[in-house]
Coordinates of C-alpha atoms in Angstrom, one line a residue:
Chain C
M8 CA 13.3 -12.0 3.1
K9 CA 9.6 -12.0 2.9
I10 CA 7.3 -10.1 5.3
R11 CA 3.6 -10.8 5.8
V12 CA 1.4 -7.9 6.5
Y13 CA -1.7 -8.1 8.7
I14 CA -4.1 -5.2 9.1
A15 CA -5.7 -5.1 12.5
T16 CA -9.5 -5.0 12.8
T17 CA -11.9 -5.4 15.6
E18 CA -13.1 -8.7 14.0
G19 CA -9.6 -10.1 13.8
P20 CA -6.4 -9.7 11.7
V21 CA -6.8 -9.3 8.0
K22 CA -4.1 -10.8 5.9
I23 CA -2.9 -9.1 2.8
Q24 CA -2.9 -11.9 0.3
R25 CA -1.9 -10.2 -2.9
L26 CA -1.0 -6.8 -4.2
A27 CA -0.8 -6.2 -8.0
A28 CA -0.6 -3.3 -10.4
E29 CA -3.8 -2.8 -12.4
D30 CA -4.9 -1.1 -15.6
P31 CA -4.4 2.7 -15.1
E32 CA -7.8 3.2 -16.8
V33 CA -9.6 1.7 -13.8
R34 CA -9.6 2.5 -10.1
S35 CA -7.9 0.8 -7.3
V36 CA -9.9 -1.9 -5.6
I37 CA -9.6 -4.2 -2.5
C38 CA -11.2 -7.5 -3.1
L39 CA -12.1 -10.4 -0.9
N40 CA -10.1 -13.5 -1.3
G41 CA -9.4 -13.2 -5.0
T42 CA -13.1 -13.0 -5.9
S43 CA -14.8 -10.2 -7.8
E44 CA -16.3 -8.8 -4.6
A45 CA -15.0 -5.4 -4.1
L46 CA -15.0 -4.2 -0.5
P47 CA -16.9 -1.0 0.4
I48 CA -13.6 0.7 1.3
S49 CA -12.3 0.4 -2.3
P50 CA -13.1 4.1 -3.1
A51 CA -11.2 5.2 0.0
Y52 CA -8.3 2.9 -1.0
D53 CA -8.3 4.5 -4.5
A54 CA -8.1 7.9 -2.9
F55 CA -5.2 6.7 -0.7
V56 CA -3.3 5.4 -3.7
R57 CA -3.8 8.0 -6.5
K58 CA -2.2 11.4 -6.7
P59 CA -2.8 14.1 -5.7
T60 CA -4.8 13.1 -2.6
G61 CA -3.1 9.7 -2.3
I62 CA 0.2 8.8 -0.9
V63 CA 1.2 5.5 -2.4
E64 CA 1.6 6.6 -6.0
R65 CA 4.2 9.2 -4.9
F66 CA 6.5 6.4 -3.8
V67 CA 5.9 3.5 -6.2
G68 CA 5.1 5.4 -9.4
H69 CA 1.9 3.6 -10.4
P70 CA -1.7 4.9 -9.8
V71 CA -3.9 1.8 -9.7
F72 CA -3.6 -1.4 -7.8
R73 CA -5.7 -4.4 -6.8
M74 CA -5.3 -5.7 -3.3
D75 CA -6.8 -9.0 -2.1
V76 CA -7.4 -9.6 1.6
S77 CA -8.5 -12.6 3.6
E78 CA -11.4 -10.9 5.5
R79 CA -13.7 -7.9 5.1
I80 CA -12.5 -4.5 6.2
T81 CA -15.7 -2.6 6.5
E82 CA -15.0 0.9 7.6
G83 CA -12.6 3.5 9.2
Q84 CA -9.1 4.6 8.1
S85 CA -7.0 2.4 10.4
W86 CA -6.1 0.2 7.5
Q87 CA -4.0 2.9 5.9
L88 CA -0.7 2.2 7.7
G89 CA -0.8 -1.5 6.9
V90 CA -1.7 -0.8 3.3
L91 CA 1.1 1.8 2.8
I92 CA 3.8 -0.5 4.3
A93 CA 2.5 -3.4 2.1
H94 CA 3.0 -1.3 -1.0
L95 CA 6.5 -0.3 0.0
L96 CA 7.4 -4.0 0.8
K97 CA 5.9 -5.0 -2.5
F98 CA 7.9 -2.4 -4.4
E99 CA 11.0 -3.8 -2.9
G100 CA 10.1 -7.4 -3.5
K101 CA 9.7 -8.2 0.2
L102 CA 6.0 -8.7 0.6
A103 CA 4.9 -12.3 1.4
E104 CA 1.9 -13.0 -0.8
K105 CA -0.6 -15.9 -1.2
E106 CA 0.8 -19.0 0.4
E107 CA 4.4 -17.9 0.7
K108 CA 5.9 -18.7 4.1
P109 CA 7.0 -15.4 5.7
D110 CA 10.3 -14.7 7.5
Q111 CA 8.5 -12.0 9.5
V112 CA 5.1 -10.8 10.3
I113 CA 4.1 -7.2 10.8
W114 CA 0.7 -6.3 12.4
L115 CA -0.3 -2.7 11.9
T116 CA -3.0 -0.3 12.7
G117 CA -3.0 3.5 12.2
E118 CA -4.2 6.3 10.0
V119 CA -1.7 8.1 7.8
N120 CA -1.9 11.7 6.6
Q121 CA -0.2 13.5 3.8
A122 CA 2.7 14.4 6.0
L123 CA 3.2 10.7 6.8
E124 CA 2.2 11.2 10.4
V125 CA 0.6 8.2 12.0
K126 CA -2.5 9.1 13.8
P127 CA -4.0 7.1 16.7
V128 CA -7.1 4.9 16.1
E129 CA -9.7 3.3 18.3
H130 CA -10.3 -0.2 19.8
I131 CA -6.6 -1.1 20.1
D132 CA -7.3 -3.4 22.9
Q133 CA -10.0 -5.2 21.0
K134 CA -7.9 -5.5 17.9
L135 CA -5.0 -7.0 19.9
L136 CA -7.3 -9.4 21.7
Q137 CA -8.8 -10.6 18.4
S138 CA -5.2 -11.2 17.1
A139 CA -4.1 -13.3 20.1
K140 CA -4.4 -16.5 18.1
L141 CA -2.3 -15.1 15.3
F142 CA 0.5 -14.1 17.7
S143 CA 0.3 -17.5 19.3
A144 CA 0.5 -19.3 16.0
C145 CA 3.5 -17.2 14.9
K146 CA 5.3 -17.9 18.1
Q147 CA 4.8 -21.6 17.7
Q148 CA 6.2 -21.4 14.1
N149 CA 9.1 -19.3 15.3
I150 CA 8.1 -16.4 13.1
P151 CA 9.0 -13.0 14.6
V152 CA 6.1 -10.6 14.9
M153 CA 6.3 -6.8 15.0
V154 CA 3.2 -5.0 16.3
V155 CA 3.1 -1.4 15.1
M156 CA 0.7 1.4 16.1
A157 CA 0.6 5.1 16.6
A158 CA 2.8 6.3 19.5
A159 CA -0.3 7.7 21.2
N160 CA -1.9 4.3 21.1
H161 CA 1.3 2.6 22.3
S162 CA 1.6 4.9 25.3
Q163 CA -1.9 4.0 26.4
L164 CA -1.1 0.3 26.5
T165 CA -0.6 -1.0 30.0
Q166 CA 1.8 -3.7 30.9
S167 CA -1.1 -5.8 32.2
G168 CA -2.9 -5.2 29.0
K169 CA 0.1 -6.5 27.0
N170 CA 0.3 -9.5 29.3
S171 CA -3.3 -10.3 28.9
F172 CA -2.9 -10.5 25.1
H173 CA 0.1 -12.8 25.6
L174 CA 2.1 -10.3 23.6
D175 CA 5.7 -10.8 24.0
Q176 CA 6.5 -9.7 20.5
Q177 CA 8.1 -6.4 19.7
I178 CA 5.6 -3.5 20.0
M179 CA 6.5 -0.3 18.2
G180 CA 4.8 3.0 18.6
I181 CA 5.5 5.5 15.9
D182 CA 4.7 9.1 15.1
T183 CA 5.7 9.0 11.5
V184 CA 5.9 6.3 8.9
T185 CA 9.6 7.0 8.4
Q186 CA 10.3 5.6 11.9
L187 CA 9.0 2.3 10.7
T188 CA 10.6 2.3 7.3
D189 CA 14.0 3.2 9.0
A190 CA 13.5 0.3 11.4
I191 CA 12.9 -2.2 8.6
S192 CA 15.1 -0.4 6.0
L193 CA 12.5 0.4 3.4
M194 CA 12.9 3.1 0.8
H195 CA 12.7 6.4 2.5
P196 CA 9.1 7.6 1.7
T197 CA 9.8 11.3 1.9
T198 CA 12.2 11.2 -1.0
G199 CA 9.3 10.0 -3.1
K200 CA 11.8 8.5 -5.4
T201 CA 11.5 5.3 -7.4
V202 CA 14.5 3.1 -8.0
T203 CA 15.1 4.7 -11.4
Q204 CA 14.9 8.2 -10.0
V205 CA 17.4 7.5 -7.2
M206 CA 19.8 5.9 -9.7
A207 CA 19.6 9.0 -11.9
T208 CA 20.4 11.3 -8.9
P209 CA 23.9 12.9 -9.4
S210 CA 26.4 12.2 -6.6
S211 CA 26.1 14.6 -3.7
K212 CA 28.8 16.8 -2.4
K213 CA 31.1 15.2 0.1
G214 CA 30.2 15.9 3.7
T215 CA 26.8 17.2 2.8
S216 CA 24.2 16.5 5.4
S217 CA 21.3 18.3 6.9
T218 CA 23.6 19.7 9.7
T219 CA 25.9 21.6 7.3
T220 CA 23.0 23.9 6.5
N221 CA 22.4 24.4 10.2
P222 CA 24.0 27.8 11.1
K223 CA 25.0 26.2 14.4
F224 CA 27.9 24.4 12.6
R225 CA 30.7 26.4 11.1
K226 CA 32.4 25.5 8.0
A227 CA 35.7 24.7 9.8
I228 CA 35.8 21.0 10.4
F229 CA 37.6 19.9 13.7
A230 CA 38.5 16.5 12.7
T231 CA 37.6 14.2 9.9
F232 CA 37.7 10.6 10.4
I233 CA 37.2 8.6 7.4
L234 CA 36.2 5.1 7.9
S235 CA 36.2 3.1 4.7
V236 CA 34.5 -0.1 4.7
S237 CA 34.8 -2.2 1.6
I238 CA 32.6 -5.1 1.3
L239 CA 33.3 -7.6 -1.4
A240 CA 30.7 -9.9 -2.9
L241 CA 31.3 -13.5 -2.3
S242 CA 27.7 -14.3 -2.8
L243 CA 24.6 -12.3 -2.0
I244 CA 25.6 -9.7 0.4
V245 CA 23.5 -7.6 2.7
T246 CA 23.9 -3.9 3.1
P247 CA 21.6 -1.1 4.0
N248 CA 20.0 1.6 2.0
V249 CA 22.1 1.3 -1.1
S250 CA 20.7 -1.5 -3.1
S251 CA 18.1 0.8 -4.5
I252 CA 20.8 2.8 -6.3
L253 CA 22.5 -0.2 -7.8
P254 CA 21.6 -1.2 -11.4
H255 CA 19.7 -4.3 -11.7
G256 CA 21.2 -7.4 -13.3
E257 CA 24.7 -6.6 -12.2
T258 CA 27.0 -9.7 -11.9
I259 CA 28.9 -10.3 -8.8
S260 CA 32.2 -8.6 -8.9
T261 CA 35.5 -10.2 -8.6
I262 CA 37.0 -10.4 -5.2
T263 CA 39.7 -7.8 -4.7
P264 CA 41.9 -8.2 -1.6
F265 CA 42.7 -5.0 0.3
K266 CA 45.9 -4.3 2.1
P267 CA 45.3 -3.7 5.7
N268 CA 46.4 -0.2 6.8
E269 CA 48.1 0.9 9.9
V270 CA 45.7 2.7 12.0
N271 CA 46.0 4.7 15.1
V272 CA 42.6 5.3 16.4
T273 CA 43.2 6.7 19.8
N274 CA 44.9 9.8 21.1
E275 CA 44.6 11.9 24.1
L276 CA 41.4 13.5 23.0
M277 CA 39.4 10.8 21.5
E278 CA 39.0 7.1 21.1
V279 CA 37.4 5.5 18.1
R280 CA 36.0 2.0 18.1
L281 CA 34.3 0.0 15.4
I282 CA 31.9 -2.8 16.3
E283 CA 30.1 -5.2 14.1
L284 CA 26.6 -6.5 14.9
R285 CA 26.1 -10.0 13.7
S286 CA 23.2 -12.4 13.9
P287 CA 23.8 -15.3 16.2
A288 CA 23.8 -18.9 15.0
H289 CA 20.4 -20.2 13.8
S290 CA 19.0 -16.7 13.4
N291 CA 19.2 -13.9 10.9
C292 CA 19.4 -10.2 10.7
A293 CA 15.7 -9.7 10.4
A294 CA 15.3 -11.3 13.8
V295 CA 17.9 -8.9 15.1
R296 CA 16.2 -6.0 13.5
F297 CA 12.8 -6.9 15.0
G298 CA 14.4 -7.2 18.4
N299 CA 13.6 -10.9 18.9
V300 CA 17.2 -11.9 19.3
K301 CA 20.2 -9.9 20.5
P302 CA 23.0 -9.4 18.0
T303 CA 26.5 -10.8 18.6
L304 CA 28.9 -7.9 19.0
N305 CA 32.2 -8.3 17.4
E306 CA 34.6 -5.4 18.1
L307 CA 37.2 -4.9 15.4
I308 CA 40.5 -4.5 17.0
S309 CA 42.4 -1.3 16.0
G310 CA 46.0 -1.5 15.0
P311 CA 48.0 -2.7 12.1
D312 CA 46.9 -5.8 10.3
L313 CA 44.1 -6.7 12.7
F314 CA 41.0 -6.3 10.7
H315 CA 39.8 -9.8 10.0
S316 CA 37.8 -11.3 7.2
H317 CA 34.5 -12.5 8.2
E318 CA 31.4 -14.2 6.7
I319 CA 29.5 -11.3 5.3
S320 CA 26.1 -13.0 5.4
T321 CA 25.7 -12.6 9.1
L322 CA 26.7 -9.0 9.2
C323 CA 23.6 -7.0 10.4
G324 CA 25.2 -3.6 11.1
I325 CA 28.2 -1.5 12.0
R326 CA 28.5 0.7 15.0
L327 CA 31.0 3.5 15.2
I328 CA 31.8 4.8 18.8
V329 CA 33.7 7.9 19.6
K330 CA 34.7 8.5 23.1
Q331 CA 36.1 11.9 24.1
S332 CA 38.0 13.2 27.0
K333 CA 36.6 16.6 26.3
M334 CA 33.1 16.9 24.9
P335 CA 32.7 19.2 22.0
A336 CA 29.3 20.9 21.3
D337 CA 28.2 18.1 19.2
I338 CA 29.4 15.7 16.5
N339 CA 27.4 14.7 13.5
A340 CA 28.2 11.9 11.2
S341 CA 27.4 11.4 7.6
V342 CA 28.1 8.4 5.5
E343 CA 29.1 8.4 1.8
V344 CA 28.9 5.4 -0.3
T345 CA 31.0 5.0 -3.5
H346 CA 30.7 2.1 -5.8
A347 CA 33.8 0.2 -6.9
G348 CA 34.8 1.0 -10.5
T349 CA 32.3 3.9 -10.8
N350 CA 32.0 7.5 -9.9
L351 CA 28.6 6.9 -8.5
R352 CA 28.5 8.4 -5.0
R353 CA 25.8 9.0 -2.7
T354 CA 25.4 10.4 0.8
L355 CA 23.1 8.4 3.0
Q356 CA 20.3 10.4 4.6
T357 CA 21.0 11.2 8.2
S358 CA 17.8 9.5 9.2
F359 CA 19.4 6.2 8.2
I360 CA 22.1 6.6 10.7
K361 CA 21.0 5.9 14.2
K362 CA 22.8 8.3 16.7
R363 CA 22.9 7.9 20.4
R364 CA 24.8 9.6 23.2
Q365 CA 25.8 8.1 26.5
G366 CA 27.8 10.5 28.6
N367 CA 30.9 11.5 26.7
E368 CA 30.5 8.7 24.2
L369 CA 28.7 9.1 20.9
Q370 CA 27.5 6.1 18.8
W371 CA 26.3 5.9 15.2
Q372 CA 24.9 2.7 13.8
I373 CA 23.9 1.6 10.3
N374 CA 21.8 -1.5 9.9
F375 CA 22.3 -3.9 7.0
D376 CA 19.5 -5.9 5.6
R377 CA 19.7 -5.3 1.9
T378 CA 21.0 -7.3 -0.9
I379 CA 23.9 -5.9 -3.0
R380 CA 25.8 -7.3 -5.9
R381 CA 28.7 -5.0 -6.2
S382 CA 31.5 -3.9 -4.0
F383 CA 31.4 -0.5 -2.6
T384 CA 33.0 1.7 0.1
Y385 CA 31.5 3.4 3.1
S386 CA 33.1 6.6 4.2
W387 CA 32.2 8.1 7.6
N388 CA 32.6 11.8 8.0
L389 CA 32.4 13.4 11.4
E390 CA 31.9 17.1 11.8
T391 CA 31.9 19.5 14.7
D392 CA 32.4 23.1 15.6
S393 CA 34.4 22.4 18.6
E394 CA 37.0 24.9 19.8
L395 CA 39.5 22.1 19.4
T396 CA 39.7 22.8 15.6
K397 CA 43.2 23.8 16.1
D398 CA 44.1 20.2 16.8
K399 CA 45.5 18.6 13.7
L400 CA 43.8 15.3 14.2
N401 CA 43.4 13.7 10.9
R402 CA 43.0 10.0 11.0
R403 CA 42.0 7.6 8.4
I404 CA 40.7 4.3 9.3
L405 CA 40.5 1.8 6.5
H406 CA 38.6 -1.4 7.0
S407 CA 39.7 -4.2 4.9
G408 CA 37.2 -6.2 2.9
Y409 CA 35.6 -9.5 3.2
Chain G
M19 CA -42.2 13.9 -24.0
S20 CA -41.1 14.5 -20.5
H21 CA -39.2 12.0 -18.4
W22 CA -40.0 10.6 -15.0
H23 CA -37.1 12.4 -13.3
E24 CA -38.5 15.7 -14.6
W25 CA -41.7 15.3 -12.7
S26 CA -42.3 16.7 -9.2
P27 CA -42.7 14.2 -6.3
H28 CA -46.4 15.0 -6.3
E29 CA -46.8 14.3 -10.0
Q30 CA -44.9 11.0 -9.6
K31 CA -47.2 9.9 -6.7
L32 CA -50.3 10.9 -8.7
A33 CA -49.1 8.9 -11.7
E34 CA -48.5 5.8 -9.5
A35 CA -52.0 6.1 -8.1
I36 CA -53.6 6.3 -11.5
Y37 CA -51.7 3.4 -12.9
S38 CA -52.4 1.3 -9.8
A39 CA -56.2 1.9 -10.2
L40 CA -56.1 1.0 -13.9
D41 CA -54.1 -2.1 -13.2
G42 CA -56.5 -3.2 -10.5
F43 CA -59.3 -2.8 -13.0
T44 CA -57.5 -4.9 -15.6
N45 CA -56.9 -7.7 -13.2
L46 CA -60.6 -7.9 -12.3
G47 CA -61.2 -10.3 -15.1
A48 CA -57.9 -12.2 -14.8
A49 CA -57.6 -16.0 -14.0
Q50 CA -58.0 -16.9 -10.4
D51 CA -54.8 -19.1 -10.4
P52 CA -52.3 -17.0 -8.6
T53 CA -49.5 -18.2 -10.9
Q54 CA -51.4 -16.9 -13.9
R55 CA -52.2 -13.6 -12.3
R56 CA -50.5 -10.7 -14.1
I57 CA -47.9 -8.9 -12.2
D58 CA -49.5 -5.7 -10.8
F59 CA -48.2 -2.3 -11.4
T60 CA -47.1 -1.8 -7.8
T61 CA -44.7 -4.7 -8.2
L62 CA -43.4 -3.3 -11.5
F63 CA -43.0 0.1 -10.0
R64 CA -41.1 -1.1 -7.0
C65 CA -38.9 -3.2 -9.1
V66 CA -37.9 -0.1 -11.2
T67 CA -37.7 2.5 -8.4
H68 CA -36.1 0.5 -5.5
P69 CA -32.5 -0.4 -6.4
E70 CA -32.1 -2.6 -3.2
E71 CA -35.0 -4.9 -4.1
P72 CA -34.1 -8.0 -6.3
F73 CA -35.8 -8.6 -9.6
P74 CA -38.8 -10.9 -8.9
A75 CA -38.5 -14.3 -10.5
A76 CA -42.2 -14.2 -11.3
L77 CA -41.8 -11.0 -13.2
Q78 CA -38.9 -12.4 -15.1
K79 CA -40.9 -15.3 -16.2
Q80 CA -44.0 -13.3 -17.2
L81 CA -42.0 -10.8 -19.2
T82 CA -40.9 -13.6 -21.6
Q83 CA -44.5 -14.9 -21.9
D84 CA -46.6 -11.7 -21.9
P85 CA -46.1 -9.3 -24.8
K86 CA -48.4 -6.7 -23.2
L87 CA -46.5 -6.9 -19.9
R88 CA -43.2 -6.5 -21.8
E89 CA -44.6 -3.4 -23.5
D90 CA -45.8 -1.9 -20.2
F91 CA -42.5 -2.6 -18.5
H92 CA -40.5 -1.3 -21.3
H93 CA -42.6 1.9 -21.3
L94 CA -42.2 2.2 -17.5
L95 CA -38.4 1.8 -17.8
K96 CA -38.2 4.5 -20.4
K97 CA -40.3 6.9 -18.3
C98 CA -38.5 6.3 -15.1
S99 CA -34.9 6.2 -16.4
S100 CA -32.5 9.1 -16.6
Y101 CA -30.4 7.6 -19.4
H102 CA -31.1 5.1 -22.1
I103 CA -28.7 3.4 -24.6
P104 CA -30.6 1.8 -27.4
R105 CA -29.7 -1.5 -29.1
A106 CA -26.4 -1.3 -31.0
A107 CA -26.5 -0.7 -34.7
A108 CA -26.9 -3.8 -36.9
A109 CA -23.7 -3.1 -38.7
S110 CA -21.7 -3.7 -35.5
S111 CA -20.1 -7.2 -35.3
G112 CA -18.5 -9.1 -32.5
D113 CA -18.9 -8.5 -28.8
L114 CA -19.2 -4.9 -27.7
T115 CA -16.5 -3.5 -25.3
E116 CA -18.0 -0.1 -25.3
R117 CA -21.5 1.3 -25.4
T118 CA -21.9 5.0 -26.0
V119 CA -24.6 7.5 -26.5
D120 CA -24.6 11.3 -26.4
Q121 CA -24.7 11.6 -22.7
F122 CA -22.5 8.9 -21.4
R123 CA -20.3 5.8 -22.0
I124 CA -20.1 2.3 -20.7
R125 CA -16.8 0.5 -21.1
L126 CA -15.5 -3.0 -20.3
R127 CA -11.9 -3.2 -19.3
P128 CA -10.3 -6.6 -18.6
S129 CA -8.5 -7.0 -15.3
R130 CA -4.7 -7.3 -15.6
V131 CA -4.6 -9.3 -12.4
E132 CA -7.4 -11.9 -12.8
S133 CA -8.0 -13.1 -16.4
D134 CA -11.5 -14.2 -15.7
Q135 CA -12.6 -10.8 -14.3
L136 CA -13.3 -7.4 -15.8
Y137 CA -14.3 -3.9 -14.9
I138 CA -17.5 -2.2 -16.0
L139 CA -16.9 1.6 -16.1
I140 CA -19.9 3.9 -16.4
E141 CA -18.9 7.4 -17.3
L142 CA -21.5 10.0 -16.5
P143 CA -22.0 13.2 -18.5
D144 CA -20.3 16.2 -17.1
E145 CA -23.5 18.1 -16.6
T146 CA -25.2 15.3 -14.7
T147 CA -26.5 16.1 -11.3
D148 CA -28.2 12.8 -10.5
S149 CA -26.1 9.7 -10.0
P150 CA -27.9 6.6 -11.2
S151 CA -28.5 4.0 -8.6
T152 CA -29.7 1.1 -10.8
L153 CA -28.8 -0.3 -14.2
F154 CA -31.3 -2.3 -16.2
L155 CA -30.4 -4.5 -19.2
Y156 CA -33.3 -5.3 -21.4
D157 CA -33.5 -7.6 -24.5
T158 CA -36.1 -8.0 -27.2
Q159 CA -37.4 -11.3 -25.7
G160 CA -38.3 -9.6 -22.4
G161 CA -35.2 -10.8 -20.6
C162 CA -34.2 -8.2 -18.0
L163 CA -31.4 -7.9 -15.6
K164 CA -31.2 -5.4 -12.7
Q165 CA -28.0 -4.2 -11.1
A166 CA -27.6 -1.8 -8.1
L167 CA -24.8 0.7 -8.7
P168 CA -22.4 2.1 -6.2
A169 CA -21.8 5.8 -5.8
P170 CA -19.7 7.3 -8.5
Q171 CA -16.1 8.6 -8.0
E172 CA -15.5 11.7 -10.0
R173 CA -18.4 11.0 -12.3
E174 CA -17.4 7.4 -12.9
I175 CA -19.1 4.2 -11.6
Q176 CA -17.0 1.1 -11.4
L177 CA -18.1 -2.5 -11.1
L178 CA -15.9 -5.6 -11.0
M179 CA -17.4 -8.9 -12.3
N180 CA -16.5 -12.3 -13.6
V181 CA -16.4 -12.4 -17.4
D182 CA -19.2 -15.0 -17.5
N183 CA -21.6 -12.9 -15.4
P184 CA -24.9 -12.5 -17.2
L185 CA -24.7 -8.7 -16.9
V186 CA -21.3 -8.7 -18.7
L187 CA -22.6 -11.0 -21.4
G188 CA -25.7 -8.7 -21.8
L189 CA -23.6 -5.6 -22.1
K190 CA -21.6 -7.2 -24.8
D191 CA -24.8 -8.2 -26.7
H192 CA -25.9 -5.8 -29.5
N193 CA -29.5 -6.7 -28.9
T194 CA -29.8 -5.3 -25.4
E195 CA -30.9 -1.9 -24.3
I196 CA -29.5 -0.2 -21.2
F197 CA -31.4 1.9 -18.8
L198 CA -29.9 3.9 -16.0
R199 CA -32.0 5.2 -13.2

């Protein structure tokens, strides 16, 4: 999937045409349209890239870049959010460059500090107005657009303002960069890790998550539900957050059938449901992620031999729902990923797992939009310090492969 | 001999006034045809001291034709410049990719992204307090190029240019002198 990045300016949207690593002996530069004209913001861009003041080098591991843009960006710092996201997309091979036709468009404006907080900027209305033609053109070409700005700017947008810009695209207001990278499943910037570094990370302890260090949660685990999801590679397969830890150049593994397991997912205290989110016909998971189309919900029926095989390419996410007759203090979920045929194991960061509560029902969701070439297993671990620890619930749910 | 930048503002103004008076006296007997009139000192002075002003075409032409003017202009450049890199040693062969003198270094680094572009890197001495605003390239035939310089980043000035830019070709040429002001 390729994503085109536009930086919002008061003179109109500026397309990022190209982003390339340069000689470390020189300084980063932003040039106009492939020419040798370096824009006046180039020194500021260099400071934004290079350590220790810069942010970009921390994530992508290289200190100097050349960026080509379609129009002049003359002043201010509001280009920072768009530039950072462009670098992360480029690092993961997702940035649409030059004349590539994008699958998605992201329009961004915002200042970013060292803590990855997104600060509000000025002239949002004018920037949106100047980009109306771009939004209209994308709509005509059926290219989804995501508009991203600081949460403070977003809260100031009025509905009539949005209407006047003919803006029926998804608008996202964020306080931190990680909110956006989670939404579009980019490498988590706060790890500051390159692909190589993540791959070299030893497997984490089972059940480790930020909550286990929280004194609120006792060591005793009330119930552990292990949901294993094995996804077999038939062709290119999409998964979230794990392709960065897979070695490059791996061949597609042989399909290994799994025996369906008897499951008993309900009891008097709790009911567990598993729902797939799939992209509808003539669409894709990116459109689902950007909110332009609603996913098709496919509930997997619990019970023996009732987990079906499905076309993996349309799988956009998995939602785990736990409904309880009695509500414990809280339940936290962690997900562990194990690669078939290896001991490589990794716990996904909790920020990758979207959690939501509705009454006595808790939901966790992982979104898939990454390419993977090796089968692996997801294990969900649920932890709580509920007084119901005496209950001997211990259920294992195995989800057969595709 | 002291340099221009070591003089006080009053001394600099005084020198300008004296030169202008002498120059006016010299031009009294010059030809009446304006195209033959020698470039006056004020024009020379502004060319050297004002980085935003382009190099006058008339001056460019007369420098190649008038040895006396060349001598005066060269003298003025030396007086007004903070740094000077003389012509490269005769033993050097091939295009230069680096020009160095005690105080500073100019390097040419090819771009890894665009094969027909390169970076000019001007490294300033650690002890410098004045950042140069203009670079002059001067050859033995009176040819002169003027380039305004951006502000330095950590004592280094960077320019991006096409490889066939006259300034790049001049920097690579052994027979050019470099003045930074």
